[in-house]
Amino acid sequence: DSKVLRRALTSLFQPDVEIDEEEIFYLHRVKDGRDIYFLVNTSWKAKDTRLRLYCEGSPQRWNPQDGSIEPIYHHKPIDGGLEMPLRLEALESTLIVMVPKGKADIVVTQANVCVEAIKKGEIIASGRPAREASINILASGEEESLSAPAGNLLPELTIDEWQLKPEDDNGLVLSDWQLQVEGEEAAGWVPVRPGIWEPQFPYERKSASYPVLLRYQARFDCQYLPKKLRLLLDGLRGSYEIRLNGKLVKGRTRRSKLDVNIRELPISDYLKKGENLLEISIRTDSPSGGLLDPARLVGDFSLQRERELPTIIEPVVEAAVGSLVNQGYPYFSGTMTYRAELQLPKEYLKDRKLVLEMNCGTDTMEVQVNGKTAGTRPWAPYRVEITSLAKTGKNRIIFKITNTVTNLLEGNALDFGLLEPVKLVAYNRYRFPT
């Protein structure tokens, strides 16, 4: 099996890298005299492993999320290289770079806390150990164990209610249509989806001549009348006209910011409360014409999908934890701003490291605390330290979450937003004299 093969190969050759976790992969390059290791967790679960690198130098961790470079203090020498613990969150990647310089005077070989700095006379670490904080160090060839009381571990604080502000338009993707074909009125209105029309028409046409007029209808409900509702038109092949509630929609189209080929048409003046009927008539000269892509409504509104018809409602401005797909924004693509206040007792600011931890799926997130940017995270792990920005009492927390255009362009309604309660975790700081 694979383990037998591995043992056989390592008995013949010096391995380049050893990783005790099958779902962590690596790429090794040498550039400008430095060994560079790119490691990635291919799993949707966090992975803890032991990493053995067979090379010389002092290790640094380069963070591709924010560009920071930090020494790796926690490692121990082995024959031909060094060994270190490595934790990668779900789908996380990192760079480890070996700096070709003399070995450090002090190396942390074992720890149940995170070693942040080794300074003259002390080692600084942070963590939440259950009992005592402990580290083992190697200095001048001698091993030594150091420990400190765990101290008071403060409870995690959570934020689960938010004020909500969309920075971009919400959308309604119209994918369910009724079609009537000129000359085939006896067949009535046939349910169709956007795409080439003729394969969806269930009857043989009396005459296959062209051009032919295709009449499309879709219905939606309005409990709220947006001031700037627009219709996005994409993939209309043939000459066309649009009616809303029986009235011909006039006005010039303009390019949408989504795509230069998508046209945008204002329709707020034609709306009414209750059921609305949208009609698109297209005269096409080929069987591949018609309404090829979904039509979309965009504007300042929220959406209810639980009713018989998709229903436009007043914008939702308060959100609970969970996907915004289920809170009025199933087809939203853009940036959503969350705002909340967090009360911090003074003990949270006493020699502690404060970290916000959140889950926003696979989207991009920016964090602001008290008016200043704390960090941007383009991918998991969504974790940002806010120690230097936090204060005793009321703290203003802002998250800006940006998803892809998939929800609006393809109508997929993929989950987005703050999917779990946001946690503020207070890590105790420890100082070990050396």
XYZ file of N, CA and C in Angstrom, residues 337-340 356 365-377 384-386 389-390 395-401:
90
model
N -22.823 45.816 3.699
C -22.203 46.354 4.908
C -23.022 45.966 6.134
N -22.360 45.344 7.098
C -22.943 45.014 8.405
C -22.398 45.998 9.441
N -23.271 46.488 10.321
C -22.846 47.382 11.394
C -23.397 46.875 12.726
N -22.558 46.964 13.759
C -22.998 46.579 15.101
C -22.125 47.297 16.120
N -11.183 38.961 16.254
C -12.527 38.702 15.740
C -12.474 37.496 14.815
N -13.890 39.815 2.671
C -14.379 40.550 3.831
C -13.387 41.622 4.255
N -13.914 42.797 4.576
C -13.122 43.881 5.171
C -13.693 44.191 6.541
N -12.824 44.377 7.539
C -13.245 44.659 8.906
C -12.793 46.060 9.289
N -13.721 46.839 9.861
C -13.389 48.151 10.405
C -13.801 48.188 11.870
N -12.945 48.784 12.692
C -13.226 48.930 14.119
C -13.007 50.386 14.497
N -14.060 51.001 15.024
C -13.990 52.397 15.454
C -13.446 53.309 14.356
N -13.919 53.080 13.132
C -13.588 53.952 12.019
C -12.288 53.660 11.306
N -11.552 52.641 11.734
C -10.274 52.311 11.104
C -10.296 50.874 10.592
N -9.620 50.664 9.468
C -9.583 49.331 8.876
C -8.686 48.414 9.693
N -9.246 47.288 10.119
C -8.475 46.306 10.889
C -7.838 45.264 9.989
N -8.433 45.012 8.832
C -7.861 44.020 7.928
C -8.844 43.621 6.850
N -8.316 43.054 5.786
C -9.108 42.514 4.688
C -8.743 41.053 4.507
N -9.750 40.221 4.344
C -9.512 38.792 4.172
C -10.196 38.325 2.884
N -9.301 38.311 12.330
C -8.595 39.592 12.303
C -8.314 40.040 13.733
N -7.058 40.386 13.997
C -6.710 40.922 15.313
C -7.092 42.401 15.375
N -7.717 42.809 16.500
C -8.172 44.197 16.638
C -7.649 44.837 17.922
N -7.015 48.584 18.049
C -8.135 49.453 17.685
C -9.268 49.423 18.699
N -9.292 48.410 19.548
C -10.388 48.260 20.511
C -10.207 49.213 21.689
N -17.736 49.814 21.123
C -16.894 49.721 19.934
C -17.780 49.547 18.709
N -17.518 50.336 17.671
C -18.278 50.254 16.424
C -17.585 49.262 15.482
N -18.316 48.219 15.131
C -17.778 47.153 14.281
C -18.493 47.190 12.932
N -17.722 47.178 11.860
C -18.274 47.156 10.503
C -17.627 46.024 9.717
N -18.466 45.238 9.050
C -17.986 44.236 8.103
C -18.500 44.604 6.717
N -17.621 44.558 5.732
C -18.019 44.726 4.337
C -17.732 43.407 3.621
N -18.789 42.718 3.229
C -18.652 41.404 2.595
C -19.038 41.522 1.123
